[in-house]
PDB file of C-alpha atoms in Angstrom:
ATOM      1  CA  MET A  18      29.594   4.104   2.194  1.00 82.00           C
ATOM      2  CA  SER A  19      26.624   6.476   1.798  1.00 95.00           C
ATOM      3  CA  LEU A  20      24.886   7.590   5.001  1.00 97.00           C
ATOM      4  CA  ILE A  21      21.991   5.139   4.235  1.00 97.00           C
ATOM      5  CA  GLN A  22      24.431   2.238   3.899  1.00 97.00           C
ATOM      6  CA  ARG A  23      26.189   3.182   7.209  1.00 97.00           C
ATOM      7  CA  ILE A  24      22.846   3.297   8.950  1.00 98.00           C
ATOM      8  CA  ASP A  25      21.785  -0.002   7.448  1.00 97.00           C
ATOM      9  CA  ALA A  26      25.031  -1.547   8.596  1.00 96.00           C
ATOM     10  CA  LEU A  27      23.918  -0.790  12.210  1.00 97.00           C
ATOM     11  CA  LEU A  28      20.481  -2.354  11.916  1.00 97.00           C
ATOM     12  CA  PRO A  29      20.051  -6.062  12.902  1.00 97.00           C
ATOM     13  CA  GLN A  30      18.760  -7.259   9.472  1.00 97.00           C
ATOM     14  CA  THR A  31      15.878  -9.280  10.888  1.00 96.00           C
ATOM     15  CA  GLN A  32      13.608  -7.619   8.300  1.00 96.00           C
ATOM     16  CA  CYS A  33      10.804  -8.080  10.846  1.00 94.00           C
ATOM     17  CA  GLY A  34       8.832  -4.902   9.995  1.00 94.00           C
ATOM     18  CA  LYS A  35       8.320  -3.824  13.581  1.00 94.00           C
ATOM     19  CA  CYS A  36       9.774  -0.457  12.728  1.00 95.00           C
ATOM     20  CA  GLY A  37       6.855   0.102  10.369  1.00 94.00           C
ATOM     21  CA  HIS A  38       8.942  -0.480   7.225  1.00 94.00           C
ATOM     22  CA  PRO A  39       9.113  -3.606   5.031  1.00 92.00           C
ATOM     23  CA  GLY A  40      12.728  -4.173   5.944  1.00 94.00           C
ATOM     24  CA  CYS A  41      15.887  -2.706   7.471  1.00 96.00           C
ATOM     25  CA  ARG A  42      16.965  -0.821   4.416  1.00 96.00           C
ATOM     26  CA  PRO A  43      13.687   1.145   4.056  1.00 96.00           C
ATOM     27  CA  TYR A  44      14.023   2.104   7.752  1.00 97.00           C
ATOM     28  CA  ALA A  45      17.631   3.205   7.126  1.00 97.00           C
ATOM     29  CA  GLU A  46      16.335   5.455   4.374  1.00 97.00           C
ATOM     30  CA  GLY A  47      13.721   6.860   6.795  1.00 97.00           C
ATOM     31  CA  LEU A  48      16.370   7.454   9.421  1.00 97.00           C
ATOM     32  CA  ALA A  49      18.543   9.317   6.916  1.00 97.00           C
ATOM     33  CA  ALA A  50      15.521  11.502   6.276  1.00 96.00           C
ATOM     34  CA  GLY A  51      15.053  12.339   9.970  1.00 96.00           C
ATOM     35  CA  GLU A  52      12.937   9.463  11.265  1.00 96.00           C
ATOM     36  CA  ALA A  53      13.111   8.594  14.982  1.00 97.00           C
ATOM     37  CA  ILE A  54      15.950   6.255  16.023  1.00 98.00           C
ATOM     38  CA  ASN A  55      13.917   4.271  18.586  1.00 97.00           C
ATOM     39  CA  LYS A  56      11.685   2.036  16.329  1.00 97.00           C
ATOM     40  CA  CYS A  57      13.847  -1.124  16.156  1.00 97.00           C
ATOM     41  CA  PRO A  58      13.061  -3.773  18.940  1.00 96.00           C
ATOM     42  CA  PRO A  59      15.594  -6.247  17.605  1.00 96.00           C
ATOM     43  CA  GLY A  60      18.332  -3.691  17.773  1.00 96.00           C
ATOM     44  CA  GLY A  61      17.275  -2.398  21.165  1.00 95.00           C
ATOM     45  CA  ARG A  62      19.412   0.081  23.210  1.00 95.00           C
ATOM     46  CA  GLU A  63      22.539  -1.040  21.418  1.00 95.00           C
ATOM     47  CA  THR A  64      21.250   0.003  18.096  1.00 96.00           C
ATOM     48  CA  ILE A  65      19.702   3.137  19.420  1.00 97.00           C
ATOM     49  CA  ALA A  66      23.033   4.253  20.956  1.00 97.00           C
ATOM     50  CA  ALA A  67      24.863   3.442  17.723  1.00 96.00           C
ATOM     51  CA  LEU A  68      22.449   5.344  15.596  1.00 97.00           C
ATOM     52  CA  ALA A  69      22.646   8.373  18.055  1.00 97.00           C
ATOM     53  CA  ARG A  70      26.391   8.454  17.694  1.00 97.00           C
ATOM     54  CA  LEU A  71      26.273   8.224  13.884  1.00 97.00           C
ATOM     55  CA  LEU A  72      23.504  10.740  13.411  1.00 97.00           C
ATOM     56  CA  GLU A  73      24.576  12.990  16.237  1.00 97.00           C
ATOM     57  CA  VAL A  74      21.194  12.942  18.028  1.00 97.00           C
ATOM     58  CA  PRO A  75      20.241  12.306  21.604  1.00 97.00           C
ATOM     59  CA  VAL A  76      19.766   8.693  22.866  1.00 97.00           C
ATOM     60  CA  ILE A  77      16.119   7.960  23.537  1.00 97.00           C
ATOM     61  CA  GLU A  78      14.217   4.941  24.932  1.00 96.00           C
ATOM     62  CA  LEU A  79      12.872   2.295  22.649  1.00 96.00           C
ATOM     63  CA  ASP A  80       9.273   2.934  21.588  1.00 95.00           C
ATOM     64  CA  PRO A  81       7.235   0.445  23.686  1.00 93.00           C
ATOM     65  CA  GLU A  82       4.548   0.245  21.083  1.00 92.00           C
ATOM     66  CA  ARG A  83       6.901  -1.524  18.716  1.00 92.00           C
ATOM     67  CA  GLY A  84       6.821  -4.738  20.793  1.00 90.00           C
ATOM     68  CA  ARG A  85       9.569  -7.037  21.832  1.00 89.00           C
ATOM     69  CA  ALA A  86      12.122  -8.995  19.760  1.00 93.00           C
ATOM     70  CA  PRO A  87      14.059 -11.516  21.854  1.00 93.00           C
ATOM     71  CA  ALA A  88      16.694 -13.848  20.485  1.00 94.00           C
ATOM     72  CA  GLN A  89      14.644 -16.703  19.046  1.00 96.00           C
ATOM     73  CA  VAL A  90      14.303 -19.205  16.133  1.00 96.00           C
ATOM     74  CA  ALA A  91      11.265 -20.484  14.355  1.00 97.00           C
ATOM     75  CA  PHE A  92      10.388 -24.204  14.672  1.00 97.00           C
ATOM     76  CA  ILE A  93       7.720 -26.007  12.640  1.00 97.00           C
ATOM     77  CA  ARG A  94       5.930 -28.933  14.355  1.00 96.00           C
ATOM     78  CA  GLU A  95       6.244 -30.967  11.181  1.00 92.00           C
ATOM     79  CA  ALA A  96       3.630 -33.665  12.043  1.00 92.00           C
ATOM     80  CA  GLU A  97       1.018 -30.908  12.078  1.00 94.00           C
ATOM     81  CA  CYS A  98       2.140 -29.077   8.920  1.00 95.00           C
ATOM     82  CA  ILE A  99      -0.345 -29.275   6.015  1.00 93.00           C
ATOM     83  CA  GLY A 100       2.053 -27.950   3.348  1.00 95.00           C
ATOM     84  CA  CYS A 101       0.127 -24.731   2.625  1.00 95.00           C
ATOM     85  CA  THR A 102       3.408 -22.746   1.829  1.00 96.00           C
ATOM     86  CA  LYS A 103       2.068 -19.600   3.572  1.00 96.00           C
ATOM     87  CA  CYS A 104       5.060 -19.460   5.951  1.00 97.00           C
ATOM     88  CA  ILE A 105       7.482 -19.904   3.014  1.00 97.00           C
ATOM     89  CA  GLN A 106       5.918 -16.967   1.300  1.00 95.00           C
ATOM     90  CA  ALA A 107       6.244 -14.870   4.517  1.00 96.00           C
ATOM     91  CA  CYS A 108       9.859 -15.576   5.360  1.00 97.00           C
ATOM     92  CA  PRO A 109      11.983 -12.613   4.324  1.00 96.00           C
ATOM     93  CA  VAL A 110      15.153 -14.564   4.076  1.00 97.00           C
ATOM     94  CA  ASP A 111      13.983 -17.881   2.525  1.00 97.00           C
ATOM     95  CA  ALA A 112      14.790 -19.745   5.705  1.00 97.00           C
ATOM     96  CA  ILE A 113      11.873 -22.208   5.267  1.00 97.00           C
ATOM     97  CA  VAL A 114      11.982 -25.072   2.797  1.00 96.00           C
ATOM     98  CA  GLY A 115       9.188 -27.267   1.516  1.00 94.00           C
ATOM     99  CA  ALA A 116       6.565 -27.493  -1.233  1.00 93.00           C
ATOM    100  CA  ALA A 117       2.783 -27.451  -1.669  1.00 92.00           C
ATOM    101  CA  LYS A 118       1.116 -30.296   0.129  1.00 91.00           C
ATOM    102  CA  LEU A 119       4.422 -31.420   1.582  1.00 93.00           C
ATOM    103  CA  MET A 120       5.992 -30.858   4.953  1.00 94.00           C
ATOM    104  CA  HIS A 121       7.937 -27.671   5.574  1.00 96.00           C
ATOM    105  CA  THR A 122      10.913 -27.145   7.850  1.00 97.00           C
ATOM    106  CA  VAL A 123      13.027 -24.181   9.151  1.00 97.00           C
ATOM    107  CA  ILE A 124      16.754 -23.864   8.398  1.00 96.00           C
ATOM    108  CA  SER A 125      17.638 -22.737  11.932  1.00 94.00           C
ATOM    109  CA  ALA A 126      20.994 -21.289  11.022  1.00 94.00           C
ATOM    110  CA  GLU A 127      19.278 -18.966   8.447  1.00 96.00           C
ATOM    111  CA  CYS A 128      16.316 -17.918  10.624  1.00 96.00           C
ATOM    112  CA  THR A 129      16.373 -14.270  11.901  1.00 96.00           C
ATOM    113  CA  GLY A 130      13.586 -14.853  14.433  1.00 95.00           C
ATOM    114  CA  CYS A 131      11.401 -12.176  12.772  1.00 95.00           C
ATOM    115  CA  ASP A 132       8.203 -14.125  13.717  1.00 94.00           C
ATOM    116  CA  LEU A 133       6.574 -13.158  10.323  1.00 96.00           C
ATOM    117  CA  CYS A 134       5.827 -16.807   9.597  1.00 96.00           C
ATOM    118  CA  VAL A 135       3.700 -17.391  12.704  1.00 95.00           C
ATOM    119  CA  ALA A 136       0.561 -15.365  11.875  1.00 94.00           C
ATOM    120  CA  PRO A 137      -0.055 -16.748   8.334  1.00 94.00           C
ATOM    121  CA  CYS A 138       0.088 -20.419   9.519  1.00 96.00           C
ATOM    122  CA  PRO A 139      -3.580 -21.682   9.308  1.00 94.00           C
ATOM    123  CA  VAL A 140      -2.960 -24.594  11.780  1.00 94.00           C
ATOM    124  CA  ASP A 141      -0.747 -22.721  14.296  1.00 94.00           C
ATOM    125  CA  CYS A 142       2.021 -25.317  14.086  1.00 96.00           C
ATOM    126  CA  ILE A 143       4.981 -22.827  14.266  1.00 97.00           C
ATOM    127  CA  ASP A 144       6.747 -22.104  17.614  1.00 97.00           C
ATOM    128  CA  LEU A 145       9.344 -19.467  18.469  1.00 96.00           C
ATOM    129  CA  LEU A 146      12.048 -21.022  20.607  1.00 95.00           C
ATOM    130  CA  PRO A 147      14.431 -18.927  22.605  1.00 94.00           C
ATOM    131  CA  LEU A 148      18.082 -19.068  21.633  1.00 90.00           C
ATOM    132  CA  THR A 149      20.411 -20.332  24.239  1.00 80.00           C
ATOM    133  CA  ALA A 150      24.173 -20.615  24.561  1.00 71.00           C
ATOM    134  CA  SER A 151      23.901 -24.413  23.759  1.00 73.00           C
ATOM    135  CA  SER A 152      21.940 -23.816  20.527  1.00 79.00           C
ATOM    136  CA  ASN A 153      25.063 -23.011  18.509  1.00 85.00           C
ATOM    137  CA  ILE A 154      23.095 -20.390  16.577  1.00 91.00           C
ATOM    138  CA  VAL A 155      24.397 -16.865  16.329  1.00 91.00           C
ATOM    139  CA  ALA A 156      21.823 -14.413  17.716  1.00 92.00           C
ATOM    140  CA  ILE A 157      21.227 -11.560  15.238  1.00 93.00           C
ATOM    141  CA  VAL A 158      19.523  -9.184  17.712  1.00 94.00           C
ATOM    142  CA  GLY A 159      21.285  -6.477  19.695  1.00 91.00           C
ATOM    143  CA  GLY A 160      22.625  -6.610  23.243  1.00 88.00           C
ATOM    144  CA  LEU A 161      23.985 -10.205  23.295  1.00 88.00           C
ATOM    145  CA  ALA A 162      27.408  -9.903  21.490  1.00 86.00           C
ATOM    146  CA  GLN A 163      29.995  -8.701  24.036  1.00 84.00           C
ATOM    147  CA  ASP A 164      33.478  -9.726  22.881  1.00 90.00           C
ATOM    148  CA  ALA A 165      35.220  -9.215  19.564  1.00 93.00           C
ATOM    149  CA  GLU A 166      34.605 -12.800  18.449  1.00 93.00           C
ATOM    150  CA  THR A 167      30.798 -12.727  19.012  1.00 91.00           C
ATOM    151  CA  LEU A 168      30.554  -9.303  17.497  1.00 93.00           C
ATOM    152  CA  ALA A 169      32.342 -10.436  14.401  1.00 95.00           C
ATOM    153  CA  ALA A 170      30.158 -13.589  14.136  1.00 93.00           C
ATOM    154  CA  ARG A 171      27.019 -11.447  14.555  1.00 94.00           C
ATOM    155  CA  SER A 172      28.227  -8.923  11.976  1.00 95.00           C
ATOM    156  CA  HIS A 173      28.866 -11.791   9.523  1.00 96.00           C
ATOM    157  CA  LYS A 174      25.366 -13.167  10.105  1.00 96.00           C
ATOM    158  CA  ARG A 175      23.719  -9.799   9.626  1.00 96.00           C
ATOM    159  CA  ASN A 176      25.504  -9.265   6.357  1.00 97.00           C
ATOM    160  CA  HIS A 177      24.553 -12.799   5.295  1.00 97.00           C
ATOM    161  CA  ALA A 178      20.879 -12.114   6.206  1.00 97.00           C
ATOM    162  CA  ARG A 179      20.884  -8.885   4.252  1.00 97.00           C
ATOM    163  CA  ARG A 180      22.175 -10.682   1.147  1.00 97.00           C
ATOM    164  CA  ARG A 181      19.487 -13.405   1.399  1.00 97.00           C
ATOM    165  CA  PHE A 182      16.857 -10.751   1.797  1.00 96.00           C
ATOM    166  CA  GLU A 183      18.046  -8.868  -1.271  1.00 96.00           C
ATOM    167  CA  GLN A 184      18.358 -12.103  -3.273  1.00 96.00           C
ATOM    168  CA  ARG A 185      14.769 -13.060  -2.322  1.00 95.00           C
ATOM    169  CA  ASN A 186      13.439  -9.657  -3.406  1.00 94.00           C
ATOM    170  CA  ASN A 187      15.351  -9.953  -6.686  1.00 95.00           C
ATOM    171  CA  ARG A 188      13.858 -13.405  -7.369  1.00 95.00           C
ATOM    172  CA  LEU A 189      10.332 -12.173  -6.521  1.00 93.00           C
ATOM    173  CA  GLN A 190      10.724  -9.228  -8.933  1.00 94.00           C
ATOM    174  CA  ARG A 191      11.877 -11.650 -11.673  1.00 95.00           C
ATOM    175  CA  GLU A 192       8.908 -13.933 -11.001  1.00 93.00           C
ATOM    176  CA  GLU A 193       6.490 -11.015 -11.060  1.00 93.00           C
ATOM    177  CA  ALA A 194       7.924  -9.811 -14.370  1.00 94.00           C
ATOM    178  CA  ARG A 195       7.520 -13.270 -15.828  1.00 93.00           C
ATOM    179  CA  LYS A 196       3.969 -13.461 -14.694  1.00 91.00           C
ATOM    180  CA  GLN A 197       3.125 -10.069 -16.217  1.00 92.00           C
ATOM    181  CA  ALA A 198       4.721 -11.163 -19.432  1.00 93.00           C
ATOM    182  CA  GLU A 199       2.532 -14.257 -19.407  1.00 91.00           C
ATOM    183  CA  ARG A 200      -0.593 -12.265 -18.612  1.00 90.00           C
ATOM    184  CA  LEU A 201       0.201  -9.933 -21.521  1.00 90.00           C
ATOM    185  CA  ALA A 202       0.681 -12.928 -23.906  1.00 88.00           C
ATOM    186  CA  ARG A 203      -2.699 -14.390 -22.782  1.00 87.00           C
ATOM    187  CA  SER A 204      -4.441 -11.031 -23.310  1.00 86.00           C
ATOM    188  CA  GLN A 205      -2.904 -10.850 -26.813  1.00 85.00           C
ATOM    189  CA  ARG A 206      -4.079 -14.311 -27.661  1.00 84.00           C
ATOM    190  CA  ALA A 207      -7.543 -13.490 -26.360  1.00 82.00           C
ATOM    191  CA  ALA A 208      -7.623 -10.437 -28.526  1.00 81.00           C
ATOM    192  CA  ASN A 209      -6.658 -12.458 -31.631  1.00 78.00           C
ATOM    193  CA  PRO A 210      -7.856 -16.068 -30.980  1.00 71.00           C
ATOM    194  CA  THR A 211      -7.690 -17.140 -34.682  1.00 63.00           C
ATOM    195  CA  ALA A 212      -3.896 -16.556 -34.873  1.00 59.00           C
ATOM    196  CA  ALA A 213      -3.180 -18.122 -31.491  1.00 50.00           C
ATOM    197  CA  THR A 214      -5.544 -21.059 -31.428  1.00 52.00           C
ATOM    198  CA  PRO A 215      -4.439 -24.394 -32.784  1.00 53.00           C
ATOM    199  CA  SER A 216      -6.155 -25.522 -35.922  1.00 52.00           C
ATOM    200  CA  ALA A 217      -7.778 -28.489 -34.163  1.00 48.00           C
ATOM    201  CA  ALA A 218      -9.574 -26.173 -31.722  1.00 48.00           C
ATOM    202  CA  VAL A 219     -10.736 -23.957 -34.609  1.00 50.00           C
ATOM    203  CA  ASP A 220     -11.994 -26.950 -36.581  1.00 56.00           C
ATOM    204  CA  ASP A 221     -13.791 -28.373 -33.560  1.00 68.00           C
ATOM    205  CA  PRO A 222     -15.111 -25.508 -31.333  1.00 70.00           C
ATOM    206  CA  ILE A 223     -17.438 -27.855 -29.426  1.00 76.00           C
ATOM    207  CA  LYS A 224     -14.625 -29.973 -28.340  1.00 74.00           C
ATOM    208  CA  ALA A 225     -12.622 -26.932 -27.282  1.00 69.00           C
ATOM    209  CA  ALA A 226     -15.584 -25.622 -25.223  1.00 72.00           C
ATOM    210  CA  ILE A 227     -15.921 -29.070 -23.517  1.00 78.00           C
ATOM    211  CA  GLU A 228     -12.185 -29.000 -22.619  1.00 75.00           C
ATOM    212  CA  ARG A 229     -12.574 -25.560 -21.193  1.00 74.00           C
ATOM    213  CA  VAL A 230     -15.513 -26.680 -18.955  1.00 76.00           C
ATOM    214  CA  LYS A 231     -13.594 -29.668 -17.791  1.00 77.00           C
ATOM    215  CA  ALA A 232     -10.635 -27.546 -16.941  1.00 76.00           C
ATOM    216  CA  GLN A 233     -12.792 -25.153 -15.004  1.00 76.00           C
ATOM    217  CA  LYS A 234     -14.508 -28.041 -13.094  1.00 79.00           C
ATOM    218  CA  ALA A 235     -11.043 -29.526 -12.185  1.00 78.00           C
ATOM    219  CA  ALA A 236      -9.811 -26.182 -10.980  1.00 75.00           C
ATOM    220  CA  ALA A 237     -12.945 -25.704  -8.845  1.00 78.00           C
ATOM    221  CA  ALA A 238     -12.656 -29.224  -7.381  1.00 80.00           C
ATOM    222  CA  ASP A 239      -8.966 -28.703  -6.552  1.00 78.00           C
ATOM    223  CA  ALA A 240      -9.761 -25.402  -4.801  1.00 75.00           C
ATOM    224  CA  ALA A 241     -12.509 -27.018  -2.763  1.00 79.00           C
ATOM    225  CA  LEU A 242     -10.312 -29.992  -1.851  1.00 79.00           C
ATOM    226  CA  LYS A 243      -7.561 -27.579  -0.688  1.00 75.00           C
ATOM    227  CA  GLN A 244      -9.977 -25.698   1.537  1.00 74.00           C
ATOM    228  CA  ALA A 245     -11.326 -28.927   2.906  1.00 78.00           C
ATOM    229  CA  LYS A 246      -7.794 -30.144   3.704  1.00 78.00           C
ATOM    230  CA  ILE A 247      -7.083 -26.900   5.578  1.00 75.00           C
ATOM    231  CA  ALA A 248     -10.419 -27.037   7.440  1.00 74.00           C
ATOM    232  CA  ALA A 249      -9.807 -30.643   8.460  1.00 76.00           C
ATOM    233  CA  ALA A 250      -6.253 -29.922   9.662  1.00 75.00           C
ATOM    234  CA  MET A 251      -7.359 -26.851  11.637  1.00 69.00           C
ATOM    235  CA  SER A 252     -10.182 -28.874  13.280  1.00 74.00           C
ATOM    236  CA  ARG A 253      -7.669 -31.580  14.270  1.00 76.00           C
ATOM    237  CA  ALA A 254      -5.211 -28.992  15.631  1.00 72.00           C
ATOM    238  CA  GLN A 255      -7.969 -27.242  17.654  1.00 71.00           C
ATOM    239  CA  LEU A 256      -9.067 -30.579  19.143  1.00 78.00           C
ATOM    240  CA  SER A 257      -5.543 -31.622  19.990  1.00 74.00           C
ATOM    241  CA  LYS A 258      -4.945 -28.233  21.707  1.00 70.00           C
ATOM    242  CA  ALA A 259      -8.171 -28.506  23.722  1.00 74.00           C
ATOM    243  CA  ARG A 260      -7.298 -32.052  24.846  1.00 80.00           C
ATOM    244  CA  ALA A 261      -3.868 -30.907  25.971  1.00 74.00           C
ATOM    245  CA  ALA A 262      -5.238 -27.882  27.683  1.00 72.00           C
ATOM    246  CA  PHE A 263      -8.070 -29.675  29.545  1.00 76.00           C
ATOM    247  CA  GLY A 264      -5.873 -32.521  30.727  1.00 80.00           C
ATOM    248  CA  ASP A 265      -7.001 -35.983  31.781  1.00 82.00           C
ATOM    249  CA  THR A 266      -9.972 -34.878  33.967  1.00 85.00           C
ATOM    250  CA  PRO A 267     -11.919 -32.175  32.073  1.00 84.00           C
ATOM    251  CA  SER A 268     -14.929 -30.618  33.692  1.00 86.00           C
ATOM    252  CA  GLU A 269     -18.455 -31.089  32.334  1.00 85.00           C
ATOM    253  CA  THR A 270     -18.200 -27.771  30.390  1.00 84.00           C
ATOM    254  CA  GLN A 271     -14.852 -28.845  28.987  1.00 82.00           C
ATOM    255  CA  GLN A 272     -16.203 -32.262  28.009  1.00 86.00           C
ATOM    256  CA  ALA A 273     -19.018 -30.594  26.083  1.00 86.00           C
ATOM    257  CA  GLN A 274     -16.502 -28.397  24.287  1.00 82.00           C
ATOM    258  CA  LEU A 275     -14.429 -31.430  23.393  1.00 84.00           C
ATOM    259  CA  ALA A 276     -17.548 -33.272  22.123  1.00 88.00           C
ATOM    260  CA  GLU A 277     -18.344 -30.229  19.883  1.00 85.00           C
ATOM    261  CA  LEU A 278     -14.773 -30.038  18.589  1.00 83.00           C
ATOM    262  CA  GLU A 279     -14.776 -33.826  17.917  1.00 88.00           C
ATOM    263  CA  ARG A 280     -18.045 -33.379  16.020  1.00 86.00           C
ATOM    264  CA  GLU A 281     -16.598 -30.531  13.915  1.00 84.00           C
ATOM    265  CA  ALA A 282     -13.432 -32.545  13.206  1.00 83.00           C
ATOM    266  CA  GLN A 283     -15.427 -35.538  12.053  1.00 87.00           C
ATOM    267  CA  GLN A 284     -17.551 -33.368   9.763  1.00 86.00           C
ATOM    268  CA  ALA A 285     -14.494 -31.736   8.298  1.00 82.00           C
ATOM    269  CA  GLN A 286     -12.941 -35.186   7.732  1.00 85.00           C
ATOM    270  CA  THR A 287     -16.044 -36.515   6.119  1.00 88.00           C
ATOM    271  CA  ARG A 288     -16.299 -33.581   3.783  1.00 84.00           C
ATOM    272  CA  LEU A 289     -12.609 -34.023   2.801  1.00 80.00           C
ATOM    273  CA  GLN A 290     -13.246 -37.736   2.037  1.00 85.00           C
ATOM    274  CA  THR A 291     -16.272 -36.767  -0.025  1.00 86.00           C
ATOM    275  CA  LEU A 292     -14.412 -34.186  -2.048  1.00 82.00           C
ATOM    276  CA  GLN A 293     -11.345 -36.390  -2.729  1.00 75.00           C
ATOM    277  CA  PRO A 294     -12.993 -38.643  -5.344  1.00 71.00           C
ATOM    278  CA  ALA A 295     -14.596 -35.605  -6.964  1.00 59.00           C
ATOM    279  CA  ALA A 296     -11.233 -33.897  -7.347  1.00 55.00           C
ATOM    280  CA  ASP A 297      -9.629 -36.986  -8.751  1.00 57.00           C
ATOM    281  CA  HIS A 298     -12.522 -37.411 -11.224  1.00 56.00           C
ATOM    282  CA  GLY A 299     -12.267 -33.814 -12.369  1.00 52.00           C
ATOM    283  CA  ARG A 300      -8.728 -34.375 -13.414  1.00 52.00           C
ATOM    284  CA  ASP A 301      -9.636 -37.369 -15.577  1.00 54.00           C
TER     285      ASP A 301
END
């Protein structure tokens, strides 16, 4: 193996970005070029020591500014999920499944605990649960594998996570290439509309213009409806959190806050109900 491959083999493959790079492989490339060995919280002291041996440099303490990375797994509170797909887009190893406007869920055995899915969630319905011995999930971070069996299991999971990360990146590159090809085709059609436009549209330009306006209105209605759904879900989530935090006997100040949150939630729900018929009509 090359030096970069040997370095990458020592990294935990969480792809969390806490090192300042968009994945473990880019950090391995930086390490090969002389970057500091103490930027990987998921690897911890174990990875620092292994990198020091490989690169023949002194062992140093983990950079405290990089944060913590305990053994954990993401969990989606499915009843609160609004199906926005933002967590799916953020997961570096495709460990979240779901579809737009449908519930999402985490494949626990594939999750690396990188926590990249938490921040994008607009309704804050993702928890990071600590891994325990009873969870039957192999921890990918450093410092927990002691005997040969657990070391082998962790090595297998890291290699598996690396492959999933690479496969995801390859898929995204293919999708981006397809989108660029489609954009190029649209620009070419726009530059030569007579050759690309069906004869019916050429013969009836007024009808074609009406269809374009209808399509634009439908797209605008769908966008407004999506934003309203997110706003309503966020209002409900905030109200639910406040009720749980204030308990059964809220103070006068807390009661006022609850009343305000209830008012905002009702307004968001009313707006959603108002927009729903408009969006359906725009599609007709």
